[in-house]
């Protein structure tokens, strides 16, 4: 049999007719017509409604629940408490891998944070369950809540983000670099706790059939969720079917199955009927993750010419009292700017909050608003244009590791972004520009970056005798457009048109496609699809090339193209044969291929692999009222191969809007006495609405990366937030001359500073 390598079998991949096309979302019509079924849209026969009762204290014990009152309420079927909660095969506090979070599943009467589930009421109607939950009237033995970063019991976290990133990194001699510097700045930047606030709350419909379980629930990681549930309930993973065709956003909070979702499954177990459990908005401020607050100290030194001599990035963050997730804010300082000396250090405190979690560029977002602010402060101290200063300190190789970048078109991002924005006209000094209405105008810049990562994933591809194809994998569409982008890769990998392709995803009975997180899904799932397509095409080519009746007989190995449902000889493109004919002659109804992608995403690699970008922001500030509006954003991003420019732009816009949100809006306010989030609702927890979203432009900068993966795909999901938050903050300084180092920047920061 001739041997065909992957690249030989699918050389058409980079030049396919689908990859690169700005197709609209294939699921768009379904969504706007209400035809797309989300988890909470399911109502299996006999379904009951479950409602959580949650703790109003942050630490202590529940010592009374009025269960009889709740149970006596009309329509109530059962009340689940630690007393009668079905047993689990695994301790919810056990942790055997870093990607496993300790869950609150009514294991005892302890309370570890405000908003922790303490009981579940199950009733015939949502109203009955809600009313009965209020009748539980819990009483507590409360201890004082440990809230706020100012504590005297901080410690060095074992590993940042819980994933093995070292809490301390030292390269060169930072103190010597600072001592020798002509210019030095030292500043402290604070970021607040933030909550993911996906539009769709965590929701689950769970139905048991003996030892088999079917759940409809949004998940960014079907296989992880399946494994965790299997472990908790002591059943084989294949007994569990998780359907998650659409997510109404996740932002990291649906990366792992959460406690409330498992409580829904437990409730269904307890009553022996299907159960639906949907979190209310305020119940999402606790058990489903958040971004921890940070306090970051940046010390920078630069020589007379503006070259950095030292970067020290220190962070203090918080985690829960019972688990380990540490927002890895300092990671950006390892990669963004060249400096002979770089040190990053970390410190953490334990608070009585839910465990923090990955959220929208975890680490990069919080770290880059601090670093980009400090870089801006240094440029000003030196008297250099902020763009010129960044170019002066451009990292040609990754600064600490010394590794070459697999590709890095950041210079082009700076150049094209600046040109499009009109950066050249920017006055160096702040508070120089006004618009026609007398509003202060400021322009700021931020560098964007995010690692290009892949997780492990698999896919299956089939070609059928009727000329159609099938690609299936457990990929997750959380609104980013996976149904479309992955189908485009699938069609090209099989040499078919999109309308000849059946594409299945979003279900745990399909090959595990890894997680939709870490901006890695298109690369992971895309490469698995690419591999599956190449495998099935190679098998088909073997059938044809070894058969003297085929026009492909004797074609040399390098010479087969798959295009338009046909295999074509490369040495003579007029000679080819349709898939259907090959299969028919071989008496096969279909032929199947498998592909896999990824490896250990945290393993050492010979290249530093990142997407990059530059974001230019304009803000306007009312000089009397301090009101801030982000009025114009231009982002220029380089992220390797662009599968679908329309969707990628949309991803960048989303990230940029979250960047505006980080700089100006989002802030979970904790009541220091009770440990409760005071603004646990979308009226008071501000996220940008249309009026807050400026004119947005995202430029797609050409970049070909031969190293990240065979398709050259980097991620686009999270990078937008990273440059934008700093750009907006820097623009506020440029507009007002007031440097605010606590984010989000508020009206009071500007008004009070202006008047003192
Ligand atoms: Mo994202 S925070 O990797 O879902």
Coordinates of N, CA and C and ligand atoms in Angstrom, one line a residue, residues 196 220 250-253 255 358-362 450 478 515-519 718, ligand 1:
X196 N -18.7 36.3 35.7 CA -18.7 36.0 34.2 C -20.0 36.6 33.6
X220 N -18.7 24.1 28.3 CA -17.6 24.4 27.4 C -16.6 23.2 27.3
X250 N -20.3 31.7 28.0 CA -19.7 30.9 29.1 C -18.6 31.7 29.8
X251 N -17.7 32.2 29.0 CA -16.6 33.1 29.4 C -15.7 32.4 30.5
X252 N -15.7 31.1 30.4 CA -14.9 30.3 31.4 C -15.8 29.6 32.5
X253 N -16.9 30.2 32.8 CA -17.7 29.7 33.9 C -18.4 28.4 33.6
X255 N -16.6 26.0 31.9 CA -15.5 25.2 31.5 C -15.5 23.9 32.2
X358 N -11.3 30.4 35.7 CA -10.9 31.0 34.5 C -12.0 32.0 34.1
X359 N -11.6 33.2 33.7 CA -12.6 34.1 33.2 C -12.0 35.1 32.1
X360 N -12.5 35.0 30.9 CA -12.2 35.9 29.9 C -10.7 36.4 29.9
X361 N -9.8 35.6 29.4 CA -8.4 35.8 29.4 C -7.9 35.9 30.8
X362 N -8.0 34.7 31.5 CA -7.6 34.7 32.9 C -6.1 35.1 33.0
X450 N -2.1 36.8 23.7 CA -2.7 35.7 24.3 C -2.0 34.4 23.8
X478 N -20.3 28.2 21.9 CA -20.7 29.1 23.0 C -21.1 30.5 22.5
X515 N -11.8 21.2 25.1 CA -12.7 22.3 25.7 C -12.7 23.5 24.8
X516 N -13.9 24.2 24.9 CA -14.0 25.5 24.3 C -13.5 26.5 25.3
X517 N -12.2 26.6 25.4 CA -11.6 27.5 26.4 C -10.2 27.8 26.1
X518 N -9.6 28.7 26.7 CA -8.2 29.0 26.4 C -8.0 29.5 25.0
X519 N -9.0 30.0 24.4 CA -8.9 30.4 23.0 C -8.3 29.3 22.1
X718 N -10.0 35.4 23.2 CA -9.8 36.2 24.4 C -8.8 37.4 24.2
Ligands
LIG1 MO1 -12.1 30.9 28.6 S1 -11.8 31.9 30.4 O1 -10.8 30.0 28.4 O2 -13.6 30.2 28.6

